[in-house]
Amino acid sequence: MRGASLLLTLTPAAAIAADAPAPVYDWAGLYVGASLGAGFPLHEGGEFQAAAGFPSRAYDLYARSPMRPGVTVGAQAGYNWQSGAVVWGFETDLSLLDGRRPPIGAFPASPAYPYPPVFSLNAWPNANYFASIRGRAGLARDRALFYLTGGVAAGGAYGPATLSIGGAAFEAGHSQSSRMKYAVGAGFEYAFADNWSGRAEYLFLSQSLNTQGFDNGEGQVYVSRVANENHLVRFGLNYHFGEQNRIPGAIHYGQSHGIGQNGGASRDDGGGEEQYSVHGQTTNVVQAYPKFPAAYDGPNSFPSHGKADVGSTSNIFMGVRLWEGGAVYLNPEIDAGYGLANSVGAASYVNGAVAKVGRAAPYMRFQRYFLRQIIGLDSSTTERAADEGARNEVLESTQNQISGRVDKDRIIVTLGKFAVGDVFDDNVYAHDPTTGFLNFAFNSMGAFDYAADSWGYTNGLAVEWKQDWWTARGGVFQLSTIPNGEEIEPVLFRQFMAVAEFEARYELLGQPGAIKFLAYGDNGYLNKVDDAIRYAFVTGEFPPTVDSIRKRSVKTGGGVNIKQQLMPHLGFFLRASMADGRFETVDYTDIDRTVSFGLVAGGTLWGRDDDEIGGGLAFSGLSGARVNYFGLGGLSVYIGDGALAYAGEKNLETYYKVGFGKNLDATFDYQLLVNPAHNSARGPVNVFGLRLRAAF
């Protein structure tokens, strides 16, 4: 009877459980994974059109390039949002793509050439990879997801090559692409476990029309244009972190919890530290100036008839906690448009929010990828553990930072590709051109000629030692291959920068402040400006150029950086710096000495919490050697008017930012440039700007 009663009791419950709907799989949150597949190229390469210096197209050449299916293997990371059955998000990936080869060897030439009609080609390997940032949108049916995807791609450039015919050698550099590179496709994904899914995906990948110009140095040019397009079929495996972005368990100071850092004070909410951080931002800037007085215009001048330009940057900031105190970060970026006057015309350039390398079509790059390790210095001290609130602090979840409690006294090690300004020369009142001042003069020391590629990033190592009232920082970073070049020096310590900074924090009349002292040295192949001038007089080749006789040198400089709160929501900043003006500009801008200062006020003072107003003045100058160089018509990174009536450049900037919540704002900006490019024969220039920014 007891068995029968138990059976009768359990039967309705079992029936109810059987009738209950199965739980719906949640696709929301961060995921990372890997993929493997095949690529199928569409077009053969090898047509070389006779262009400048040839009498007709009868001299065209043809060479078939090997084209075959190849393997593609790579990694991806993305983030999903979900509402009901609708799933949307973004994904970024990086994959090797084998299959396409440049034409190498001997080929029949045009009959227009004398016997024997043969030409040969020799080429460096192509950039056989692709990367992308793509949007995704699809429909989920529990553990099954059908989706469409599309976005901007990168990679696939053709390497330098040599074409030889009739005793002449035609040289070509890396291919250039004038059209947008993109990837579009569709896929099916199935979650076979709580945190794991498998996928099958098709992509059409267009890596644009690769164009190369082959020049023999005697006025004859061949042009090669090859459409680089592929069908991709690949299969992948993803690990899903889930939308509940917390490491489980309460945090107690000095105790380790899985892959999280040592926490701070005990928490009573049962929550933990973030497992990952995902943020995004898009910034669009339009700037214009009217006609202004000028005695002349030069190659690197603001055109005096007036100009307007639009540029944008869009970023994804992703970070994943790996172990206690350690996290890895990735920052893909899409750039489009141009800085004002294509990023020349002023030493203190007017727009730091868009890429210096302007292009009409959007293009993608991985600007940052780095590992950061935080090492707490208090957790092993029992006496300090009792004073938890005073000995630790909470890092907020923001771009390239995962939230969680850390020791106030700590060492921070950052290794990988990032910007020198991510660690050095920070100032809470003037540092980020996407939210505050736009002009170079106010966001960094003007004479801090720091290591960077043309986009402002480089490979390096930085170490910070943070104590109660001071922080010491040091770093080593690779210079670009040539000053202000697009490529980072690939050989460690062949061309590099060493930098050190000491920060002291204090209170003045009850208000917090800080002062930083910075020194650096650029060790690489640089040109002394006086040597370039002497070389021009000896050879008679004017204007002089700093590209002529570079040799290993060390350029030094340094400065001071002050931030001071005057009252809550009102602060003052000041920077002053100097550099060794005997040398050319390495990777930053054309300034040898500068001072800048200003005020920034938060909208809380007038009842608008998300608004902000700022204003600043900057004064900069050049060394005597550089004055002579520009006076003879020399060019540099940002300036060069063809002549120079020297006077120090002066900059004024003021802005008002209207906030529509924390993640959407519009900024109205005005800049006055007196003696732009250190030239009293031109200007003043009135620059008006509008910046629109959205973030999550």
Short mmCIF file of N, CA and C in Angstrom, two decimals, residues 25 27 31-35 75-78 80 91 136 147 189-190 192-193 195-199 236-241:
data_model
loop_
_atom_site.label_atom_id
_atom_site.label_comp_id
_atom_site.label_asym_id
_atom_site.label_seq_id
_atom_site.Cartn_x
_atom_site.Cartn_y
_atom_site.Cartn_z
N TYR A 25 17.29 28.09 -24.55
CA TYR A 25 18.71 28.42 -24.45
C TYR A 25 18.91 29.93 -24.59
N TRP A 27 21.25 32.84 -25.71
CA TRP A 27 22.40 33.11 -26.55
C TRP A 27 23.13 34.39 -26.17
N TYR A 31 31.19 35.43 -26.31
CA TYR A 31 31.66 34.11 -26.70
C TYR A 31 33.00 34.25 -27.42
N VAL A 32 33.81 33.21 -27.35
CA VAL A 32 35.08 33.13 -28.08
C VAL A 32 35.18 31.74 -28.68
N GLY A 33 35.94 31.62 -29.76
CA GLY A 33 36.03 30.32 -30.39
C GLY A 33 37.07 30.26 -31.48
N ALA A 34 37.07 29.16 -32.22
CA ALA A 34 38.01 28.93 -33.31
C ALA A 34 37.26 28.32 -34.49
N SER A 35 37.86 28.44 -35.68
CA SER A 35 37.19 27.95 -36.88
C SER A 35 38.21 27.33 -37.83
N ALA A 75 40.46 32.46 -35.35
CA ALA A 75 39.77 32.60 -34.06
C ALA A 75 38.78 33.74 -34.15
N GLN A 76 37.74 33.68 -33.33
CA GLN A 76 36.71 34.70 -33.33
C GLN A 76 36.25 35.00 -31.91
N ALA A 77 35.69 36.20 -31.74
CA ALA A 77 35.08 36.61 -30.48
C ALA A 77 33.92 37.52 -30.80
N GLY A 78 32.87 37.45 -30.00
CA GLY A 78 31.70 38.27 -30.27
C GLY A 78 30.82 38.42 -29.06
N ASN A 80 26.46 38.77 -28.06
CA ASN A 80 25.07 38.68 -28.50
C ASN A 80 24.14 39.35 -27.51
N GLU A 91 30.64 40.43 -34.18
CA GLU A 91 31.72 39.45 -34.08
C GLU A 91 32.95 40.01 -34.78
N ARG A 136 25.78 40.71 -36.62
CA ARG A 136 25.07 39.45 -36.79
C ARG A 136 23.62 39.65 -36.35
N TYR A 147 21.46 32.67 -38.73
CA TYR A 147 21.83 34.08 -38.70
C TYR A 147 22.40 34.55 -40.04
N GLU A 189 24.11 27.77 -36.16
CA GLU A 189 24.85 27.45 -34.94
C GLU A 189 23.94 26.64 -34.01
N TYR A 190 24.53 25.65 -33.36
CA TYR A 190 23.76 24.80 -32.46
C TYR A 190 24.51 24.65 -31.15
N PHE A 192 25.29 22.57 -28.24
CA PHE A 192 25.19 21.17 -27.85
C PHE A 192 25.47 20.96 -26.36
N ALA A 193 25.87 22.02 -25.64
CA ALA A 193 26.06 21.97 -24.19
C ALA A 193 25.77 23.36 -23.64
N ASN A 195 27.52 25.66 -22.33
CA ASN A 195 28.45 26.73 -22.67
C ASN A 195 29.14 26.54 -24.02
N TRP A 196 28.72 25.52 -24.78
CA TRP A 196 29.42 25.21 -26.02
C TRP A 196 28.45 25.15 -27.20
N SER A 197 28.91 25.66 -28.33
CA SER A 197 28.11 25.56 -29.56
C SER A 197 29.03 25.28 -30.74
N GLY A 198 28.47 24.64 -31.76
CA GLY A 198 29.18 24.42 -33.02
C GLY A 198 28.47 25.16 -34.13
N ARG A 199 29.19 25.52 -35.16
CA ARG A 199 28.58 26.30 -36.24
C ARG A 199 29.12 25.88 -37.60
N GLY A 236 33.06 26.01 -37.00
CA GLY A 236 33.65 26.59 -35.80
C GLY A 236 33.10 26.01 -34.51
N LEU A 237 33.81 26.29 -33.43
CA LEU A 237 33.43 25.89 -32.08
C LEU A 237 33.54 27.11 -31.19
N ASN A 238 32.49 27.42 -30.41
CA ASN A 238 32.46 28.60 -29.55
C ASN A 238 32.20 28.22 -28.10
N TYR A 239 32.87 28.96 -27.21
CA TYR A 239 32.58 28.86 -25.78
C TYR A 239 31.82 30.11 -25.37
N HIS A 240 30.68 29.94 -24.69
CA HIS A 240 29.81 31.05 -24.31
C HIS A 240 29.95 31.33 -22.81
N PHE A 241 30.30 32.58 -22.47
CA PHE A 241 30.44 32.97 -21.07
C PHE A 241 29.08 33.25 -20.43
#
